[in-house]
């Protein structure tokens, strides 16, 4: 699916997605990553959902977003609560959804100039 570009410039936006990939500013990515308005982290949790650790969420907390959108792949899966403690302690919101919903929600929040991070897992 293609997403329409907004008139926002200088921030990362999802411009498309499909089975096994997303596009950020028309560049294709097919590995787990974190997208923020000003940067893309491509070395986040290479093991996928089943290998998430508390350290992964501590790393997300260190990005200083207001809210983290966790895209859990093609289906919705919730991480164990003890893993997400660092986000709670840093007073950072966490929303869990499938990967495609995370892309759409990220674009809406970014357009509102919110400090949002989309942490996407393909597996």
Short mmCIF file of C-alpha atoms in Angstrom, two decimals:
data_model
loop_
_atom_site.label_atom_id
_atom_site.label_comp_id
_atom_site.label_asym_id
_atom_site.label_seq_id
_atom_site.Cartn_x
_atom_site.Cartn_y
_atom_site.Cartn_z
CA UNK A 1 0.00 0.00 0.00
CA UNK A 2 1.22 3.49 -0.79
CA UNK A 3 0.70 6.30 1.67
CA UNK A 4 0.37 9.87 0.48
CA UNK A 5 3.17 12.26 1.32
CA UNK A 6 2.19 15.18 3.43
CA UNK A 7 3.53 18.68 3.09
CA UNK A 8 5.75 18.17 6.13
CA UNK A 9 9.41 18.35 5.25
CA UNK A 10 12.48 17.40 7.14
CA UNK A 11 10.89 14.53 9.08
CA UNK A 12 10.73 10.84 8.38
CA UNK A 13 7.34 9.58 7.20
CA UNK A 14 6.13 6.21 6.01
CA UNK A 15 5.40 6.37 2.30
CA UNK A 16 4.36 2.75 1.81
CA UNK A 17 4.33 -0.76 3.18
CA UNK A 18 3.62 -4.30 2.09
CA UNK A 19 4.30 -7.86 3.10
CA UNK A 20 7.77 -7.90 4.64
CA UNK A 21 8.75 -4.27 4.07
CA UNK A 22 8.05 -0.62 4.83
CA UNK A 23 9.10 2.50 2.96
CA UNK A 24 10.31 5.61 4.78
CA UNK A 25 10.67 8.68 2.59
CA UNK A 26 10.45 6.30 -0.38
CA UNK A 27 13.36 4.16 0.81
CA UNK A 28 12.57 0.49 1.36
CA UNK A 29 13.42 -1.33 4.62
CA UNK A 30 12.89 -5.05 5.25
CA UNK A 31 14.47 -5.44 8.70
CA UNK A 32 13.45 -4.51 12.23
CA UNK A 33 13.94 -0.79 12.79
CA UNK A 34 12.93 2.25 14.81
CA UNK A 35 11.73 5.34 12.98
CA UNK A 36 11.78 8.76 14.61
CA UNK A 37 11.16 12.15 13.06
CA UNK A 38 14.85 12.92 12.76
CA UNK A 39 16.53 9.52 12.45
CA UNK A 40 16.16 5.83 11.66
CA UNK A 41 17.72 3.14 13.85
CA UNK A 42 18.36 0.05 11.73
CA UNK A 43 20.08 -2.16 14.30
CA UNK A 44 17.17 -2.58 16.72
CA UNK A 45 16.29 -6.11 17.93
CA UNK A 46 17.47 -8.30 15.08
CA UNK A 47 15.99 -11.40 16.75
CA UNK A 48 12.35 -10.32 16.43
CA UNK A 49 9.38 -10.37 18.80
CA UNK A 50 10.19 -13.65 20.53
CA UNK A 51 13.61 -12.31 21.52
CA UNK A 52 12.56 -8.95 23.00
CA UNK A 53 14.34 -8.09 26.23
CA UNK A 54 14.06 -5.41 28.89
CA UNK A 55 17.25 -3.91 27.40
CA UNK A 56 15.44 -3.40 24.07
CA UNK A 57 12.82 -1.29 25.82
CA UNK A 58 15.49 0.57 27.80
CA UNK A 59 17.07 1.48 24.48
CA UNK A 60 13.70 2.77 23.26
CA UNK A 61 13.32 4.81 26.45
CA UNK A 62 16.68 6.42 25.74
CA UNK A 63 15.35 7.85 22.46
CA UNK A 64 13.30 10.39 24.46
CA UNK A 65 10.06 10.00 22.51
CA UNK A 66 6.70 10.86 24.09
CA UNK A 67 5.17 7.68 22.77
CA UNK A 68 6.48 4.44 21.28
CA UNK A 69 4.39 2.55 18.75
CA UNK A 70 5.43 -1.11 18.81
CA UNK A 71 4.57 -2.75 15.50
CA UNK A 72 4.60 -6.50 16.14
CA UNK A 73 4.57 -7.76 12.57
CA UNK A 74 1.59 -9.08 10.65
CA UNK A 75 -0.37 -9.81 13.82
CA UNK A 76 -0.87 -8.11 17.15
CA UNK A 77 1.21 -9.57 20.00
CA UNK A 78 1.78 -8.03 23.42
CA UNK A 79 5.18 -8.09 25.15
CA UNK A 80 5.39 -9.26 28.75
CA UNK A 81 4.81 -6.28 31.09
CA UNK A 82 8.10 -6.72 32.90
CA UNK A 83 9.95 -6.05 29.63
CA UNK A 84 8.40 -2.61 29.19
CA UNK A 85 9.21 -1.27 32.68
CA UNK A 86 11.85 1.20 31.39
CA UNK A 87 9.24 2.99 29.26
CA UNK A 88 6.85 3.21 32.20
CA UNK A 89 9.53 4.54 34.52
CA UNK A 90 10.52 7.15 31.90
CA UNK A 91 6.84 8.13 31.56
CA UNK A 92 6.83 7.22 27.86
CA UNK A 93 3.60 5.87 26.44
CA UNK A 94 3.54 2.51 24.67
CA UNK A 95 0.97 1.44 22.11
CA UNK A 96 1.13 -2.04 20.65
CA UNK A 97 -0.34 -2.77 17.22
CA UNK A 98 0.40 -4.65 14.04
CA UNK A 99 3.13 -3.24 11.83
CA UNK A 100 0.86 -1.59 9.26
CA UNK A 101 -1.25 0.15 11.91
CA UNK A 102 1.96 1.41 13.54
CA UNK A 103 3.03 3.01 10.23
CA UNK A 104 -0.30 4.78 9.76
CA UNK A 105 -0.49 5.93 13.38
CA UNK A 106 3.10 7.18 13.30
CA UNK A 107 2.33 9.41 10.29
CA UNK A 108 -0.68 10.94 12.05
CA UNK A 109 1.25 11.66 15.25
CA UNK A 110 4.28 12.98 13.34
CA UNK A 111 2.00 15.33 11.40
CA UNK A 112 0.81 16.66 14.77
CA UNK A 113 4.49 17.31 15.61
CA UNK A 114 4.48 14.74 18.39
CA UNK A 115 7.73 13.12 19.51
CA UNK A 116 6.85 9.62 18.34
CA UNK A 117 8.94 6.52 17.67
CA UNK A 118 7.77 3.54 15.63
CA UNK A 119 9.60 0.38 16.69
CA UNK A 120 8.86 -2.16 13.97
CA UNK A 121 9.36 -5.90 14.12
CA UNK A 122 9.02 -7.95 10.96
CA UNK A 123 9.28 -11.31 12.75
#
